[in-house]
XYZ file of C-alpha atoms in Angstrom:
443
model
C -9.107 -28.795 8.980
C -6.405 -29.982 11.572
C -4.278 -28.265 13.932
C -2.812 -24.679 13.328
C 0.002 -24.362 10.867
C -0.806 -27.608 8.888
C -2.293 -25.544 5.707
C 0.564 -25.636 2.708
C 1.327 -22.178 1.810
C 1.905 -21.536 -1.740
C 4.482 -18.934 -2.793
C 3.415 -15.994 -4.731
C 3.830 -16.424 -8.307
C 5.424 -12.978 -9.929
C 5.895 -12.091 -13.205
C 7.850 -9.146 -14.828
C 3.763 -8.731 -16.492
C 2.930 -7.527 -12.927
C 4.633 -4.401 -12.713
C 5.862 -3.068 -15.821
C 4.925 0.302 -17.317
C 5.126 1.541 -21.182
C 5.047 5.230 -20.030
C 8.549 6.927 -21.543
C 7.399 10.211 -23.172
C 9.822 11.297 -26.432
C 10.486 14.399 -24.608
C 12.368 11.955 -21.465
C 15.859 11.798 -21.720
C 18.034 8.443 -22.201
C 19.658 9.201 -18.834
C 18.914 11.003 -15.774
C 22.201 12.036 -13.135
C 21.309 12.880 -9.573
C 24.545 14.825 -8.443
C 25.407 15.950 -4.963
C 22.343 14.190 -3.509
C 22.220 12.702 -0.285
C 21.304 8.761 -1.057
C 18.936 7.114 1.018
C 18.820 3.746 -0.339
C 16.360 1.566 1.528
C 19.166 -1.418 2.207
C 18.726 0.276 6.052
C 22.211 1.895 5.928
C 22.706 5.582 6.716
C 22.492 7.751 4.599
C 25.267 8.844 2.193
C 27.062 11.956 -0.606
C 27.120 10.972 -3.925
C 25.474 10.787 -6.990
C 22.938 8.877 -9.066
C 22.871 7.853 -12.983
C 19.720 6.131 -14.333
C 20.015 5.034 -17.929
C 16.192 4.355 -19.254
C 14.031 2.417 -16.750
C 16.855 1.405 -14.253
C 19.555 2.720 -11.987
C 22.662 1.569 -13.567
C 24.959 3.280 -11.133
C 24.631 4.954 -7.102
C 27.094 6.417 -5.142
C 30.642 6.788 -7.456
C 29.385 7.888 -11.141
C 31.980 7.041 -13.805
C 32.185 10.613 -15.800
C 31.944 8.978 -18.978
C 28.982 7.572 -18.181
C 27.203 10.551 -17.725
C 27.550 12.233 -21.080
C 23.688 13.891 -22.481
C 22.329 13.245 -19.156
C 19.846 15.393 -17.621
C 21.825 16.238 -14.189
C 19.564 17.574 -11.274
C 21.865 18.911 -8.700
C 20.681 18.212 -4.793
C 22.982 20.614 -3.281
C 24.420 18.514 -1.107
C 20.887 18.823 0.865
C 18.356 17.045 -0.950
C 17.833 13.312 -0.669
C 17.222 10.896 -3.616
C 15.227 8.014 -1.923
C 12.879 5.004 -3.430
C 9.416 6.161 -4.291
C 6.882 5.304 -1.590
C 4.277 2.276 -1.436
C 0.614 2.201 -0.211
C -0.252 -1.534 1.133
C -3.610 -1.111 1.214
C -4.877 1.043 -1.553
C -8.336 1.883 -2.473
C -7.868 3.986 -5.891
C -11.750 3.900 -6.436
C -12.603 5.593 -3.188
C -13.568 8.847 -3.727
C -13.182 10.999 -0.849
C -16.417 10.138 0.614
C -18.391 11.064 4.217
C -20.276 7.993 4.191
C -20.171 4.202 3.450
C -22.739 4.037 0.970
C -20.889 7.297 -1.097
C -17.789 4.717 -2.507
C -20.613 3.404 -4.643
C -22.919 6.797 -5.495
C -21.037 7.786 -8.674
C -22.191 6.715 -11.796
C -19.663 4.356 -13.653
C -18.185 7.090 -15.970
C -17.497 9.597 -13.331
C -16.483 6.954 -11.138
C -13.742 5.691 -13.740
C -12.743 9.487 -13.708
C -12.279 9.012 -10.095
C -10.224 6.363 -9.765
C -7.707 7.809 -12.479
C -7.324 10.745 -10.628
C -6.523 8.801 -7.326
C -4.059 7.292 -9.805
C -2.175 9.975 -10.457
C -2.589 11.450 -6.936
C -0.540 8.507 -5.162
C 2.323 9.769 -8.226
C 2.301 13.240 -6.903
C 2.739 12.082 -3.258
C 5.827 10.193 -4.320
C 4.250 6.962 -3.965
C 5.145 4.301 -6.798
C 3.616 1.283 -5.451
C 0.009 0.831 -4.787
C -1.292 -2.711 -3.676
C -5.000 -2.895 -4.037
C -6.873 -3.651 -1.611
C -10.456 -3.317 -3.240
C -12.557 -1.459 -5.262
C -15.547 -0.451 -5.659
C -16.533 -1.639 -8.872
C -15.425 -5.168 -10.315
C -13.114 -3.852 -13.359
C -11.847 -0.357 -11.412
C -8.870 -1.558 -10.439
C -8.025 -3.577 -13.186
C -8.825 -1.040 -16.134
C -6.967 1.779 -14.334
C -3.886 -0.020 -14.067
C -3.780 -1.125 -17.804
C -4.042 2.281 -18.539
C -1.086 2.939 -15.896
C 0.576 0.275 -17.597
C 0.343 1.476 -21.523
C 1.210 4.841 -20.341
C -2.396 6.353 -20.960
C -2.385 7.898 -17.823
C -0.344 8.527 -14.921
C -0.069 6.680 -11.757
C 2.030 3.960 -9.560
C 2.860 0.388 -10.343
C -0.506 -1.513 -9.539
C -1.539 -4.343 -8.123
C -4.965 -4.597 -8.848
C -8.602 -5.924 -6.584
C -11.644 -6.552 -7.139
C -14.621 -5.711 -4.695
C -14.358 -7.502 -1.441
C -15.266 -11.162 -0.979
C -17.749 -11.716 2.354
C -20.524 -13.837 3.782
C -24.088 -12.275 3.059
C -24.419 -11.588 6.491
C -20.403 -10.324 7.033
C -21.193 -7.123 4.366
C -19.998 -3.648 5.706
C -20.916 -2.268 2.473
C -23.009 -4.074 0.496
C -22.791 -2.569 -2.949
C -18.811 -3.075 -2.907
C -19.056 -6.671 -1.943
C -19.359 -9.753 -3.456
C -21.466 -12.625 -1.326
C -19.929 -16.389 -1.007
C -20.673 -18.673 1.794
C -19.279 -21.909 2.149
C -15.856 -23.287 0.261
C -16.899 -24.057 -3.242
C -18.855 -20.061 -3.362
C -15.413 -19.076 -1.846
C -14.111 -21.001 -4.861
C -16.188 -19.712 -7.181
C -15.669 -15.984 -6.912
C -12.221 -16.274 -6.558
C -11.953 -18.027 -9.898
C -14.703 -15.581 -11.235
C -12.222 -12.327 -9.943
C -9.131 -14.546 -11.423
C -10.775 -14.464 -15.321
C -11.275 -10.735 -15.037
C -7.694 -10.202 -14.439
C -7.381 -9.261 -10.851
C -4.295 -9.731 -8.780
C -5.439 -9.987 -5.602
C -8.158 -11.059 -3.794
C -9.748 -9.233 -0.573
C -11.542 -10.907 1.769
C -13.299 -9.274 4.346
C -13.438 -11.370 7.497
C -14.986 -9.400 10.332
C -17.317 -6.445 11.245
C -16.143 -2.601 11.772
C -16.819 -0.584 14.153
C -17.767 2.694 12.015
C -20.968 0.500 11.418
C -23.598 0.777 13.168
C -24.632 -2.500 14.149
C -21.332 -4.629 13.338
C -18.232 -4.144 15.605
C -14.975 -4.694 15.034
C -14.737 -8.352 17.026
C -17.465 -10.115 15.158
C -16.141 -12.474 12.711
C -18.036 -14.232 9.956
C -16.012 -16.368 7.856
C -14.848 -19.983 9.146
C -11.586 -21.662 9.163
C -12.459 -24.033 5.704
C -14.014 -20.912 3.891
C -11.382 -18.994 4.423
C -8.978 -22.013 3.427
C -10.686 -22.444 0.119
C -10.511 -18.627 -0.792
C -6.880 -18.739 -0.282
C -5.757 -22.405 -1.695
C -8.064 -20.915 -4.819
C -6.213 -17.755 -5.017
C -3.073 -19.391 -4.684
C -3.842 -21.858 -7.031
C -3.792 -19.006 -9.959
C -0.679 -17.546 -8.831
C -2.226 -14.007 -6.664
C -2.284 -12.695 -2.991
C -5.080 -12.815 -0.608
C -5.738 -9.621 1.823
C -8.270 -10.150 4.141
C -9.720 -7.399 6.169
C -9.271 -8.996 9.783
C -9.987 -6.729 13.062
C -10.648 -9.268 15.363
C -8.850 -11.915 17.305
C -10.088 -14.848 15.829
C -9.806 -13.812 12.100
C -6.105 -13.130 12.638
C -5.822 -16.545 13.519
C -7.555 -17.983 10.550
C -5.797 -15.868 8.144
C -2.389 -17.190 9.764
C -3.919 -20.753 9.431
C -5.358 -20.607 6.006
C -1.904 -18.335 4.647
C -3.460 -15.097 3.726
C -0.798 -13.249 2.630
C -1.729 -9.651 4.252
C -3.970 -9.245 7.199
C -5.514 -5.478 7.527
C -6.106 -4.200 10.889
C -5.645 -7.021 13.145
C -5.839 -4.630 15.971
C -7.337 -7.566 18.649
C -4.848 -9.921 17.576
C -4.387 -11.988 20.874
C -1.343 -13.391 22.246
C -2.208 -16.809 20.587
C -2.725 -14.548 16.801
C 0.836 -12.814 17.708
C 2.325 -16.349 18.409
C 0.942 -17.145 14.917
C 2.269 -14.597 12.780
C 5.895 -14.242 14.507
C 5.967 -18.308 13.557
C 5.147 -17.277 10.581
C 6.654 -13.943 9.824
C 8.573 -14.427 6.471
C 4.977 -15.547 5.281
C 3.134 -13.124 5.900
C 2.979 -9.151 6.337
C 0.023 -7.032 8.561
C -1.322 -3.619 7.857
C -3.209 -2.118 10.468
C -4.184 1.120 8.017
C -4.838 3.261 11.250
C -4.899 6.517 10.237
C -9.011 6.352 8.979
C -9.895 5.516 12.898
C -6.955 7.593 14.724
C -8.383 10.662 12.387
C -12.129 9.593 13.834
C -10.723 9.302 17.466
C -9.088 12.820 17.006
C -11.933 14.701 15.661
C -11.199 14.903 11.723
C -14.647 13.533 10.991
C -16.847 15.709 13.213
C -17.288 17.870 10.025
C -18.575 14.902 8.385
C -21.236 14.254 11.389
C -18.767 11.943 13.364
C -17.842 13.857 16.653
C -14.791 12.283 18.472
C -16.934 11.557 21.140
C -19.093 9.601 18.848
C -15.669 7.832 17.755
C -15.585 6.710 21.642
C -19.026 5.114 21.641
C -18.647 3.675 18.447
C -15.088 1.722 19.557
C -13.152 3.444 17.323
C -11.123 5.438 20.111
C -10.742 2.171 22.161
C -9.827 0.251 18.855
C -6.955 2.997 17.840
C -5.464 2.198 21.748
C -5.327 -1.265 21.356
C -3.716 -1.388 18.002
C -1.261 0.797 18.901
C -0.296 -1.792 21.779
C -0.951 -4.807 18.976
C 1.229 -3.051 16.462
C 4.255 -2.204 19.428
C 4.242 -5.582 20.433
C 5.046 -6.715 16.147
C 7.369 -4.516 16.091
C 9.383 -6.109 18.977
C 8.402 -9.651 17.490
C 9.824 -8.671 14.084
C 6.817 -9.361 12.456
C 6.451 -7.890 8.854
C 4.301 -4.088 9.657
C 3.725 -1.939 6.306
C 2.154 1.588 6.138
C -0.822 2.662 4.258
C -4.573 2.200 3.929
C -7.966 3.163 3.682
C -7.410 6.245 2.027
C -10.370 7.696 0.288
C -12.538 8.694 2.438
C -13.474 12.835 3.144
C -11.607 12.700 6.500
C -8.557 10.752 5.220
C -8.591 11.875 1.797
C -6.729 10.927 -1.315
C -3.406 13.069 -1.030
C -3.053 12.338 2.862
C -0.978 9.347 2.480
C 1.997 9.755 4.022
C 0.552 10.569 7.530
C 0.828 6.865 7.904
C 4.655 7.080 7.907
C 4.326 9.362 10.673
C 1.852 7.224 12.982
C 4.674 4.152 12.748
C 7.024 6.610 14.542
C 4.731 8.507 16.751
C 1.708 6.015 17.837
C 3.740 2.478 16.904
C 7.444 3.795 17.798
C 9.105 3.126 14.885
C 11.989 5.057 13.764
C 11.725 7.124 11.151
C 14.482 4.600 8.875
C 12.034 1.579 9.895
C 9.235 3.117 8.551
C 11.210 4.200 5.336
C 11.885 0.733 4.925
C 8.362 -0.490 5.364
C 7.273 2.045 3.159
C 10.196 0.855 0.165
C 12.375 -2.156 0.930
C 9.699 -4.141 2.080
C 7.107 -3.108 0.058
C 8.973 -3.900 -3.036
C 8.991 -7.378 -1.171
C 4.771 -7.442 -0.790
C 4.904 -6.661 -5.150
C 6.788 -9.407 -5.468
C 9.742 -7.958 -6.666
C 12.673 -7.284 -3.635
C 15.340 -7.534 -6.734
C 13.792 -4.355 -8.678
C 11.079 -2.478 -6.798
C 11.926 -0.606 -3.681
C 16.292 0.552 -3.254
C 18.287 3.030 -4.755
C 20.699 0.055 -5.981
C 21.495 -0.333 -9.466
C 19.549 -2.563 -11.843
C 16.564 -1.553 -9.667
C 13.268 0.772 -11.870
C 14.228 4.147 -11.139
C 11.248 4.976 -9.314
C 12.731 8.002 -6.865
C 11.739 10.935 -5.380
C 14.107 13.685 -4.403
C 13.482 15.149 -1.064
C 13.838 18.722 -0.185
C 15.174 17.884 2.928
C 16.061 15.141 5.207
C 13.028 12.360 6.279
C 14.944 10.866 9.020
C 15.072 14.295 10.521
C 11.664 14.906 10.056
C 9.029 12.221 9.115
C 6.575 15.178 8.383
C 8.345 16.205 5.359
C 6.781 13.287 2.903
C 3.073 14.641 3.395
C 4.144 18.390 1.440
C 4.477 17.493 -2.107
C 6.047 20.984 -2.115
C 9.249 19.379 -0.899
C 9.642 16.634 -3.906
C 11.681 18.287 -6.029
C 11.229 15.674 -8.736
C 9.306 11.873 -8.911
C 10.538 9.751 -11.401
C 8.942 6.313 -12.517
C 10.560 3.760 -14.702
C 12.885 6.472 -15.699
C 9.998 9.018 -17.016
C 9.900 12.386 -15.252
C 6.613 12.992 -13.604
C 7.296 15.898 -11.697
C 10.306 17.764 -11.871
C 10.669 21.118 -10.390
C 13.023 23.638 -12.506
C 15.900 25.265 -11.593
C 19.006 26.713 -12.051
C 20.676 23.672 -10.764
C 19.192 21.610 -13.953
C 21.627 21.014 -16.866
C 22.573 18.205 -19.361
C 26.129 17.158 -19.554
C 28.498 17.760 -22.062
């Protein structure tokens, strides 16, 4: 294939299709005004007083409200304590995981239930205060997919979706078989890619290397070569849509550098060579190490579930969590592209939980709490594919916002109690807004 570097990367193709929602209820009002709030607007400066006017699905105006402007608008009142910040985003979301103890549970559920499932992760990641979910797989091919056209028509709640299909690996690569789909060698890479394309997906998962929760494929076995992994991307980039590969060892992080995938998951044994790689290429390409499943393990979350943390230890999974904690510190001080979120779904990292991953960039990565704000917003409107409208408090941006009871940068901790969002609002359509006095409309 040549030397490293030589593969042409293709940009990402977005479309307004990607990320639009039909969801505004009669009962929403034309205009929303957050007064007195303290803005947090992702563009990383501090904080600020002032207020906010949304006017249908966008933020027309942030910080100095022109009074006229605000006539019939619902005002919400922050008290001068509450802080009206971007919505959150998940980088590696599973919405058809459903909370199970084991590997072969994602796929126990009969199809019905399962599509029951998956809506109600849906609408979970809403209630969290997350508005952007970037799938990562699922566990059936059309999961994904149908759930967010019902997102999208406003059937049923949940975030702005992009969709996977089940993961793409080498019959002998599979961590769990009945979510995968089996290609080996470029033109099968070719040909499920193409096959995942017609069914509408917008991104395409590959999964690179083993995992050290199974029981007889570690983390630092890779199965996918340099021209496979070339084909699945060049394919996927061909039709416009992002490539995520799951990637835990040294050598895939290298090959998904090479070949341009656009996210790598894990990459916890990325080796000096790999970090070389992506801090050449760091406006390329964006890592998610999705720790929290295997820092739960290490700490004991999944003893209830028959995994002991001492099991965790013999398994790798403690020794994993240490290095990529190291891997992760040394991005940060590259200025390679980190994002929070993953591998929720699962009985010890349940749907609901998400935010903890805000918390492990600050306290396991070192992070401050703003950087991981950002990761979680600015940039993540960025890995949709829209940094113009997804992702800041700025005007002409979706209102997608969450008002804080309290003050994040204070306290990371705050984002996992969905008892202090006073109100999440998507595309301008209320979702959750908490009554009070301190509600009005405007004369």
């Amino acid at each position: 294939m040549g030397s490293i570097g030589e593969v042409q990367r293709r940009p990402y193709r977005p479309t307004p299709a990607d990320i639009t929602i039909n969801n505004h209820r009669p009962e929403d009002p034309q205009k929303i005004l957050f007064q007195n709030v303290r803005i947090l607007d992702s563009t990383g400066a501090d904080p600020y007083s002032g207020d906010v006017l949304i006017e249908g699905e966008r933020i027309v105006s942030v910080g100095q409200v022109d009074p006229a402007a605000t006539q019939e608008a619902l005002v919400i009142d922050g008290g001068g304590t509450k802080t009206l910040m971007s919505g959150l985003a998940d980088s590696h979301t599973h919405l058809s995981w459903n909370n199970a103890a084991t590997l072969d549970e994602l796929t126990s559920l009969p199809l019905e239930e399962h599509v029951l499932h998956t809506a109600n992760s849906a609408r979970s990641y809403l209630n969290c205060g997350y508005t952007m979910c970037f799938g990562a797989a699922a566990a059936q091919p059309r999961l994904d997919i149908a759930i967010k056209a019902a997102i999208k028509s406003g059937l049923i709640p949940g975030p702005r979706t992009l969709a996977n299909c089940p993961e793409v690996t080498k019959p002998d690569g599979a961590i769990i078989p009945k979510i995968s789909r089996y290609a080996s060698g470029p033109e099968e890479m070719r040909q499920v890619v193409r096959e995942f394309v017609a069914l509408g997906t917008d991104n395409i998962k590959l999964s690179m290397t083993g995992d050290n929760v199974h029981p007889t494929m570690p983390s630092e076995e890779t199965y996918f070569d340099l021209e496979e992994t070339v084909a699945a991307v060049e394919e996927a980039h061909l039709h416009g849509k992002r490539v995520c590969a799951h990637a835990r060892s040294a050598a895939s992080v290298k090959q998904c550098v090479q070949a341009g995938v656009d996210v790598i998951y894990h990459a916890s044994f990325a080796d000096t060579e790999g970090l070389d790689l992506l801090e050449q290429h760091k406006d390329s390409v964006w890592v998610a190490p999705a720790i929290n499943l295997f820092y739960a393990m290490a700490q004991g979350d999944a003893e209830p579930y028959g995994v002991s943390a001492k099991m965790s230890e013999q398994k790798g999974v403690t020794h994993e969590v240490e290095v990529a904690c190291q891997t992760m510190r040394e991005m940060r001080r590259r200025g390679i592209r980190v994002l929070p979120g993953g591998d929720y779904g699962f009985a010890w990292a349940p749907h609901g939980t998400y935010a903890r991953d805000l918390q492990h960039f600050v306290d396991l990565f070192g992070y401050t709490p703003m950087e991981s704000i950002l990761a979680a917003t600015a940039m993540a409107g960025e890995l949709m594919g829209h940094p113009d409208e997804l992702g800041k408090v700025q005007p002409g941006y979706y209102a997608d916002v969450i008002l804080v009871d309290g003050n994040p940068l204070e306290d990371i901790r705050i984002l996992q109690n969905q008892d202090h969002l006073h109100a999440v609002i998507i595309n301008g359509h209320i979702h959750k807004h908490v009554n009070g006095k301190n509600e009005r409309v405007a004369a």
